[in-house]
PDB file of C-alpha atoms in Angstrom:
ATOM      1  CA  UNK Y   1     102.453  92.805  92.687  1.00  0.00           C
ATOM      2  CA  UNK Y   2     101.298  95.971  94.882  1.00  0.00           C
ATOM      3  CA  UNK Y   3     101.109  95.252  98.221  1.00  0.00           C
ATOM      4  CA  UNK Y   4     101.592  97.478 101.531  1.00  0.00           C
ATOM      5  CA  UNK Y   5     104.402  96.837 104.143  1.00  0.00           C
ATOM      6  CA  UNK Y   6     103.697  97.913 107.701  1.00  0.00           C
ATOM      7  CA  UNK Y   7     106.826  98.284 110.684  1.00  0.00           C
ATOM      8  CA  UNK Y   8     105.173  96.654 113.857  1.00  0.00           C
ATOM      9  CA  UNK Y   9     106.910  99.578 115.798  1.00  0.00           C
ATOM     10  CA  UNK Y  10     106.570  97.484 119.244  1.00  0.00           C
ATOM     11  CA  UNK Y  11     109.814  95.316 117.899  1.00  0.00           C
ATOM     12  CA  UNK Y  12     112.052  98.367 116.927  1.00  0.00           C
ATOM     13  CA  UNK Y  13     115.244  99.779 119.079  1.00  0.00           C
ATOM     14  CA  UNK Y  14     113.883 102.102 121.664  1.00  0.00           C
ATOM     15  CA  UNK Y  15     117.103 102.913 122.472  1.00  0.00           C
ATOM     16  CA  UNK Y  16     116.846 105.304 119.601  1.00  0.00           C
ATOM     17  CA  UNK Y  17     113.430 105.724 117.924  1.00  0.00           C
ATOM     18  CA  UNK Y  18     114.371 108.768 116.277  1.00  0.00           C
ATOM     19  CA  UNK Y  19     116.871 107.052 114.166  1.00  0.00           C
ATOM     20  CA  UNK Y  20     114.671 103.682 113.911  1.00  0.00           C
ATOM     21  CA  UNK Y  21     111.789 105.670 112.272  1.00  0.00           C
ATOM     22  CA  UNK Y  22     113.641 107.756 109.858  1.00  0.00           C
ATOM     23  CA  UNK Y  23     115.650 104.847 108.696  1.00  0.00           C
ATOM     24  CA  UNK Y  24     112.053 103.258 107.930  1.00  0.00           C
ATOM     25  CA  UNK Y  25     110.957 106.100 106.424  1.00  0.00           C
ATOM     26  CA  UNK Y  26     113.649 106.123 103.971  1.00  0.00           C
ATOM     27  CA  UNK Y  27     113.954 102.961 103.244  1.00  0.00           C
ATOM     28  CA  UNK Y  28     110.583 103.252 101.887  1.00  0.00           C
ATOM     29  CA  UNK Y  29     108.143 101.420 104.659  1.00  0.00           C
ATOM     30  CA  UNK Y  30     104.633 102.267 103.822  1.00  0.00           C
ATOM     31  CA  UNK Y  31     103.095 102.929 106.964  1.00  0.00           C
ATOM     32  CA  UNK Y  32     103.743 102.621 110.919  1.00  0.00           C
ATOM     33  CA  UNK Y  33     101.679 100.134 113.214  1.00  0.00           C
ATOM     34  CA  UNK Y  34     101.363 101.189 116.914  1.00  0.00           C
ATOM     35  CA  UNK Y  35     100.046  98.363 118.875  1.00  0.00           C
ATOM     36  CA  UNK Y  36      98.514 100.245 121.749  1.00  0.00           C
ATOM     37  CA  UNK Y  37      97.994  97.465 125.041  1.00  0.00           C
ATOM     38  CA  UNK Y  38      96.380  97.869 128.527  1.00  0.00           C
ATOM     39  CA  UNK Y  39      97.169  94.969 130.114  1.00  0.00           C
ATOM     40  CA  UNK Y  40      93.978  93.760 130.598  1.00  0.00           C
ATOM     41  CA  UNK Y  41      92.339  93.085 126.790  1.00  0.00           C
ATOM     42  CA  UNK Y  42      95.836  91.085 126.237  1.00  0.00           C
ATOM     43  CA  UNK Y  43      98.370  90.061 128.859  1.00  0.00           C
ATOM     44  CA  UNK Y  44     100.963  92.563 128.402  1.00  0.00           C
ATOM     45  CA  UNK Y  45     101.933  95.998 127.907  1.00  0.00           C
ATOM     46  CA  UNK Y  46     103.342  97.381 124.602  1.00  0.00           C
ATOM     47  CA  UNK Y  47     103.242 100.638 123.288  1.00  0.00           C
ATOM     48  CA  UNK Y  48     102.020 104.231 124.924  1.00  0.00           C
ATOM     49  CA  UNK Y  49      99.935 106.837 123.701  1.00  0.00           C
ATOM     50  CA  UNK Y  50     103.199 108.912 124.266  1.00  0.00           C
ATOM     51  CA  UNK Y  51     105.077 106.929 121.692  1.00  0.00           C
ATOM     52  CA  UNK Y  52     102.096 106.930 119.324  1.00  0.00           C
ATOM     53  CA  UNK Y  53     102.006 110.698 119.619  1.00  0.00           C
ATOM     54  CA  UNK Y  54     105.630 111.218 119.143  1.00  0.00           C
ATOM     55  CA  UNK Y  55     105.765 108.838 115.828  1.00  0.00           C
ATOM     56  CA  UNK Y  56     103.060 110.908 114.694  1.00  0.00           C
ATOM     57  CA  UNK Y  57     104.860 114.033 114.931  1.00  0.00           C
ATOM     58  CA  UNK Y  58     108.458 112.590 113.412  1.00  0.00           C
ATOM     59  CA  UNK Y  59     106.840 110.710 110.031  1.00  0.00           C
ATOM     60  CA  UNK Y  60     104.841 111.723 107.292  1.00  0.00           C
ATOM     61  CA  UNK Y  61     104.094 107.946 106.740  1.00  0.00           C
ATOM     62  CA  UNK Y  62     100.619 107.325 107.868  1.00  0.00           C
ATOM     63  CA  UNK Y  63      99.982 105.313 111.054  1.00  0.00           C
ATOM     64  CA  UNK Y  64      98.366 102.436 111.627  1.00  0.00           C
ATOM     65  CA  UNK Y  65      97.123 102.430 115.455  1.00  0.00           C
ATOM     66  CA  UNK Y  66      95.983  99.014 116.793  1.00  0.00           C
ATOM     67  CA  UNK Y  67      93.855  99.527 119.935  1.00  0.00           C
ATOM     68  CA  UNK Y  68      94.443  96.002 122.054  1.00  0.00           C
ATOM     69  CA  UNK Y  69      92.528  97.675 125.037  1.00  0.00           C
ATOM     70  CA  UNK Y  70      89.053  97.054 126.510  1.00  0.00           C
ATOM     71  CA  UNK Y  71      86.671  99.557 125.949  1.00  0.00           C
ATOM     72  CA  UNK Y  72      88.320 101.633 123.518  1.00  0.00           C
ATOM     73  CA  UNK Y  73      85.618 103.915 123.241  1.00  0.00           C
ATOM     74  CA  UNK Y  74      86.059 105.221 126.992  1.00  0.00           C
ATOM     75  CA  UNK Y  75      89.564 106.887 125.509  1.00  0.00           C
ATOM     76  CA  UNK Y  76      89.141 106.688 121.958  1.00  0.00           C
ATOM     77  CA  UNK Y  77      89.610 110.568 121.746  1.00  0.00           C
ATOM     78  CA  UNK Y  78      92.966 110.294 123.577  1.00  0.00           C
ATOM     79  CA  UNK Y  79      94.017 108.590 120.640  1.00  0.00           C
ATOM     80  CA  UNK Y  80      92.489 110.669 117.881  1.00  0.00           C
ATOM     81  CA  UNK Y  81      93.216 114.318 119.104  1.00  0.00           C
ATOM     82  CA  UNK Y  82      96.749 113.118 118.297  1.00  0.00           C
ATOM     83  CA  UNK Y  83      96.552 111.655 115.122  1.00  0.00           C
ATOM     84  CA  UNK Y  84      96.493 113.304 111.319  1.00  0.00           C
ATOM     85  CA  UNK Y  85      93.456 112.498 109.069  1.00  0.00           C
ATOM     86  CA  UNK Y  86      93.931 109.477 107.023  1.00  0.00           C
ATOM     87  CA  UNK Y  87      95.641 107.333 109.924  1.00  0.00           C
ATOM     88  CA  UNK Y  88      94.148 104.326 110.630  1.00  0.00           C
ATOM     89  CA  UNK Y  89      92.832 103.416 113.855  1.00  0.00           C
ATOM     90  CA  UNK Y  90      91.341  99.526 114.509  1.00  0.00           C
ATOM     91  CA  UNK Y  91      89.711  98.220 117.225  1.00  0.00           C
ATOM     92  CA  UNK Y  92      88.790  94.904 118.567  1.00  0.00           C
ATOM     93  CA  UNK Y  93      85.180  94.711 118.604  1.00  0.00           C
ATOM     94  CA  UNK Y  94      84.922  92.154 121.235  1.00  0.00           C
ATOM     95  CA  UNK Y  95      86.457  94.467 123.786  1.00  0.00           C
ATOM     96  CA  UNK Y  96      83.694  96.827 123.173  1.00  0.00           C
ATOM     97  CA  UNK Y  97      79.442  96.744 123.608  1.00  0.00           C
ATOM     98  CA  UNK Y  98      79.262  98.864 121.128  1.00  0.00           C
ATOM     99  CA  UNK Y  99      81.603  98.598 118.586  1.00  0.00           C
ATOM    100  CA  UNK Y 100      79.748 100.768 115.934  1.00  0.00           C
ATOM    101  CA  UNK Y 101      79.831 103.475 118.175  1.00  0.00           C
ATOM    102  CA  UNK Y 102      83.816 103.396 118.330  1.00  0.00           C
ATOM    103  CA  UNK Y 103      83.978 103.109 114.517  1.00  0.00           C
ATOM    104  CA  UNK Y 104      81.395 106.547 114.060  1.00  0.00           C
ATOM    105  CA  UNK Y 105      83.730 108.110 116.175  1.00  0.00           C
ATOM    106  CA  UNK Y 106      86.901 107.166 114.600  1.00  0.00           C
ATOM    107  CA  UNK Y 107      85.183 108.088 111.166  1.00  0.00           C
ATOM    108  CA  UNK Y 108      84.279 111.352 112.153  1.00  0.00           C
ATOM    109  CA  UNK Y 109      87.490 111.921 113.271  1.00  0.00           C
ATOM    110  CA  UNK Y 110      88.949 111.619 109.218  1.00  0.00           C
ATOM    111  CA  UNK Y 111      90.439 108.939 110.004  1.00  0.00           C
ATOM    112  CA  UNK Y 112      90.461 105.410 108.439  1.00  0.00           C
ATOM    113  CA  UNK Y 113      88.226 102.807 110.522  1.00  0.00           C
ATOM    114  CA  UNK Y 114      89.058  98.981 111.125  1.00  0.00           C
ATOM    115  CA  UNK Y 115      88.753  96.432 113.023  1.00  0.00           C
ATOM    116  CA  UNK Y 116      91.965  93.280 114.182  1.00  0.00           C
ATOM    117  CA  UNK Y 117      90.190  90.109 114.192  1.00  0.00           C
ATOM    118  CA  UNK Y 118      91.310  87.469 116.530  1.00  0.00           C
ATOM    119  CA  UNK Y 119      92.171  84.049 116.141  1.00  0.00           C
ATOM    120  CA  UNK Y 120      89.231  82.603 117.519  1.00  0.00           C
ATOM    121  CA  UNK Y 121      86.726  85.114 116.145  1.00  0.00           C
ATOM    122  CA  UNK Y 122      84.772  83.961 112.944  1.00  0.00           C
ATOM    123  CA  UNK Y 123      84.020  86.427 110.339  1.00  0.00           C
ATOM    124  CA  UNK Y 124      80.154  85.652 110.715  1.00  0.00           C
ATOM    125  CA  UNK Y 125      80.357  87.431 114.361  1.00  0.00           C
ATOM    126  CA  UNK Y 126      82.127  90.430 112.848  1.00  0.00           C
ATOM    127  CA  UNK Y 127      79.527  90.324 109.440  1.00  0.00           C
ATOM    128  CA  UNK Y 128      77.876  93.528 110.298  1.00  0.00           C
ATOM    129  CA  UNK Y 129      81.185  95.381 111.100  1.00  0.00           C
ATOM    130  CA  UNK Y 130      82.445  94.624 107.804  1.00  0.00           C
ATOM    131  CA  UNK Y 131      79.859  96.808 106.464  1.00  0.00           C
ATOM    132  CA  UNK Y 132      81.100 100.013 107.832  1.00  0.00           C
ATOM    133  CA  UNK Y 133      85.231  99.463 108.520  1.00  0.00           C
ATOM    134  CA  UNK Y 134      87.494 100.134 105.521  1.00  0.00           C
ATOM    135  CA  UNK Y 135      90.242  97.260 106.910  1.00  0.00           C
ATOM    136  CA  UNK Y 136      90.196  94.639 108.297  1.00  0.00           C
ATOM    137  CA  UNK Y 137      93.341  93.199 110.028  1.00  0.00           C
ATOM    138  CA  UNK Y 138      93.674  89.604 110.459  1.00  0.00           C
ATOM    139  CA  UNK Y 139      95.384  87.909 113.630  1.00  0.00           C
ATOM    140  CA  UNK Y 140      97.621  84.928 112.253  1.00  0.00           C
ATOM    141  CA  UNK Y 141      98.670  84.626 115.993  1.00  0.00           C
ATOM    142  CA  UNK Y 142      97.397  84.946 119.209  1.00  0.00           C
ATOM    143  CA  UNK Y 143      97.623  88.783 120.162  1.00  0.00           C
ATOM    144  CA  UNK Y 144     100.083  90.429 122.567  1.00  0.00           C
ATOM    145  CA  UNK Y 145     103.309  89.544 121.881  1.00  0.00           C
ATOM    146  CA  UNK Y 146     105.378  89.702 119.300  1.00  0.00           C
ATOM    147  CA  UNK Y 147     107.670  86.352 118.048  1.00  0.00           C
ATOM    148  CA  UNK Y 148     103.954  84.043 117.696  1.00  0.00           C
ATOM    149  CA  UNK Y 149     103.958  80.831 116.083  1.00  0.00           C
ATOM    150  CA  UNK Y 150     101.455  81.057 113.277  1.00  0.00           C
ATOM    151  CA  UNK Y 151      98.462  79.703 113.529  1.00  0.00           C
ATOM    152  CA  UNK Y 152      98.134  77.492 110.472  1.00  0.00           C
ATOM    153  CA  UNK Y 153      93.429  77.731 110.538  1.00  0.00           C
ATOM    154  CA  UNK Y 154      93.213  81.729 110.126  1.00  0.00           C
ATOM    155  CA  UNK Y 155      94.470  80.641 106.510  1.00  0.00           C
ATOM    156  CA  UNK Y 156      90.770  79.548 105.843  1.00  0.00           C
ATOM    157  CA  UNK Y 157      89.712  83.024 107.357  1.00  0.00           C
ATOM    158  CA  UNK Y 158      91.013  84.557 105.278  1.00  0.00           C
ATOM    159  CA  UNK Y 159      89.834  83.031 102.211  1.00  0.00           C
ATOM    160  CA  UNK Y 160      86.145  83.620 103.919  1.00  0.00           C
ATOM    161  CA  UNK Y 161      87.405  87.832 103.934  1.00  0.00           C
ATOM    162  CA  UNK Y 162      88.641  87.169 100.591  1.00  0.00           C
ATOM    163  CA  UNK Y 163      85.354  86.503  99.322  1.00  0.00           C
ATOM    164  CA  UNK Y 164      83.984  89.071 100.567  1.00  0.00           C
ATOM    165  CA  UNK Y 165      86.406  91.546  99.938  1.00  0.00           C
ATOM    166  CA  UNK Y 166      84.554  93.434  96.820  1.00  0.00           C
ATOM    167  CA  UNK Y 167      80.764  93.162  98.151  1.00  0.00           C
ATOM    168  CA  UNK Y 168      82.193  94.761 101.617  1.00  0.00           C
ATOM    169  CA  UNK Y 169      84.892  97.125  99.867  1.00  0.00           C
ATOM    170  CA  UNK Y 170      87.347  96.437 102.809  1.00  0.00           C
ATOM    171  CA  UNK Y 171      91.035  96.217 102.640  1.00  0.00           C
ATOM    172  CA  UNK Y 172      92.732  92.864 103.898  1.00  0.00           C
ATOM    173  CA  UNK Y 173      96.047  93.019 106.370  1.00  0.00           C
ATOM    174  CA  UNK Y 174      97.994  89.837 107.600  1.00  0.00           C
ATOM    175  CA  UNK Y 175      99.329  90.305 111.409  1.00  0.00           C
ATOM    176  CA  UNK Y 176     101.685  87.890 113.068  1.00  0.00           C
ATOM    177  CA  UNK Y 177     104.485  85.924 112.242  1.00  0.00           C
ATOM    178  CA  UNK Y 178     104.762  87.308 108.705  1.00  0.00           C
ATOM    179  CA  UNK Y 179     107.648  85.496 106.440  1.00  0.00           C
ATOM    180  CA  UNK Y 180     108.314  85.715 103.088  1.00  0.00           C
ATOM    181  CA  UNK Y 181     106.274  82.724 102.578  1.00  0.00           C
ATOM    182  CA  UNK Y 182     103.369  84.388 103.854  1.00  0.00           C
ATOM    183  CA  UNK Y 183     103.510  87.100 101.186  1.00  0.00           C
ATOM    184  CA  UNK Y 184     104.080  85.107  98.537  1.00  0.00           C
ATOM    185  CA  UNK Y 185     101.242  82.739  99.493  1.00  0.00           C
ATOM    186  CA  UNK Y 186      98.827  85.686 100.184  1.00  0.00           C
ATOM    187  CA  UNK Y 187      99.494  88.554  98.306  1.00  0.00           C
ATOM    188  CA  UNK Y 188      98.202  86.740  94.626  1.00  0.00           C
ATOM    189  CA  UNK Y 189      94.896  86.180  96.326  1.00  0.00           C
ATOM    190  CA  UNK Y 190      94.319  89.457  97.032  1.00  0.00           C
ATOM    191  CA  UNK Y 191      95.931  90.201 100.647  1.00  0.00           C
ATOM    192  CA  UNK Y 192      96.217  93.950 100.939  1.00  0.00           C
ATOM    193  CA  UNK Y 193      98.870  94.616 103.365  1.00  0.00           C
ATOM    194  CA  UNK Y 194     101.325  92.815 105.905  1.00  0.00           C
ATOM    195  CA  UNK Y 195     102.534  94.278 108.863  1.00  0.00           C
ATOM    196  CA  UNK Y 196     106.031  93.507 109.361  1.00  0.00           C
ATOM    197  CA  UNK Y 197     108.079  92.428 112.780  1.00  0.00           C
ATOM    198  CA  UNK Y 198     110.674  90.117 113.919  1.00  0.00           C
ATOM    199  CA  UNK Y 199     110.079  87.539 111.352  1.00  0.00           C
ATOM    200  CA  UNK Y 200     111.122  89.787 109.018  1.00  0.00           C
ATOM    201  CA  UNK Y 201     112.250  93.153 109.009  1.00  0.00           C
ATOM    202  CA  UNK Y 202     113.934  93.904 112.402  1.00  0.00           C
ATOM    203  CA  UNK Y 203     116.687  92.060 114.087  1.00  0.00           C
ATOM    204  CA  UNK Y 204     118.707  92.286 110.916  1.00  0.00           C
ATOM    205  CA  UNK Y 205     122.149  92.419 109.436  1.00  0.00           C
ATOM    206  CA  UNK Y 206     121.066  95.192 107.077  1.00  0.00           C
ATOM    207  CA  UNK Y 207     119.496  98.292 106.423  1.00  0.00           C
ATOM    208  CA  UNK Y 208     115.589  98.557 106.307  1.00  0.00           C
ATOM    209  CA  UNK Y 209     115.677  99.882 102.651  1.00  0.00           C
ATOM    210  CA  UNK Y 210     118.015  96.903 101.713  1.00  0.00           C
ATOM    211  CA  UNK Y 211     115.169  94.066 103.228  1.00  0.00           C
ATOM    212  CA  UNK Y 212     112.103  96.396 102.117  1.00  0.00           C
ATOM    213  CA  UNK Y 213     113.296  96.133  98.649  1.00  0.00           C
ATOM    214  CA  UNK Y 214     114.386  92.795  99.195  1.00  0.00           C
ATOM    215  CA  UNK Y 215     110.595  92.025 100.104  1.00  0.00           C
ATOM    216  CA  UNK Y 216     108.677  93.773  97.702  1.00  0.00           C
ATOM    217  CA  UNK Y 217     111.120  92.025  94.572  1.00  0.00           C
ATOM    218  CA  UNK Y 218     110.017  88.614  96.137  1.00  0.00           C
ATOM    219  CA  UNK Y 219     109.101  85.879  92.972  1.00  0.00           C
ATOM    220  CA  UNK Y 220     105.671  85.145  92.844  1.00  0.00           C
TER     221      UNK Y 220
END
């Protein structure tokens, strides 16, 4: 079963991200989510462009930037300047009028477009989007902080995505309150990718390659 894990960044030990990304690294993580908040789009503040920047410069890993900020397309640039082609940058395209214009930039940029959908957003408001985004990442909880209860309806959004997975030719990630249940629920019916936080991979009594592999040798 192939299946990309992601390391929601905004739950690891700042008290020494050099060691916390290298560890991740190692112990085979796929990729790096950066959840990038104002403050304003959701009611907190997570990660900085600062910390995005630095990650970028201490993995080889690609990144997987999460803009939960209005108007991303007033600083979009901020954000790409400092990232490597391939990364993948998503947006929220309520918090923009012009969504498409956000994606054009990101995909002249090299980089990988997307867009987070939320739990209240249906898929037939984001229809056109799915046209030109490569991912899609799916809210399973409310976003902005991390430690959500799942929301047991975005199960039948994604079934919707899943249908339309081929015609669009987008990739499918699960985001929030991610167990091993989750994965093995998802992953047969064609999920993509789960980013990973406190439900499952930090917080515990072992090493990140010890639960990665313990994840990805999951019975299906």
């Amino acid at each position: 079963m192939n299946f990309e894990l992601t390391a929601s960044m905004m739950c690891a030990n700042y008290g020494n991200l050099e060691k916390e990304v290298r560890e991740l690294e190692q112990g085979g993580i796929d990729s790096f989510h950066i959840d990038i908040m104002d403050g304003r789009y959701v009611p907190n503040f997570a990660m900085s462009l600062n910390d995005m920047r630095y990650i970028a410069s201490a993995v080889k890993k690609p990144l997987d930037v999460h803009l939960m900020i209005e108007h991303p397309n007033n600083h979009i640039n901020l954000f790409l300047k400092n990232l490597r082609k391939g990364d993948t940058v998503y947006i929220h395209p309520e918090a923009e009028y012009h969504p498409s214009t956000t994606l054009q930039s990101i995909i002249d940029a090299g980089m990988v477009p997307g867009i987070a959908i939320n739990p209240g957003t249906s898929i037939e408001t984001v229809m056109e989007m799915l046209r030109i985004v490569k991912k899609v990442l799916v809210m399973s909880v409310n976003p902005g902080n991390a430690g959500q209860m799942y929301l047991p309806y975005v199960g039948k959004k994604i079934t919707k995505l899943l249908a339309l997975k081929d015609e669009m030719d987008i990739q499918i990630f699960w985001d929030g309150a991610c167990g091993a249940d989750k994965i093995i629920e998802y992953a047969p019916k064609g999920v993509d990718g789960f980013v990973l936080g406190t439900t499952l991979l930090f917080g515990r009594d072992q090493s990140y390659g010890e639960t990665l592999k313990n994840i990805r040798e999951l019975k299906f």
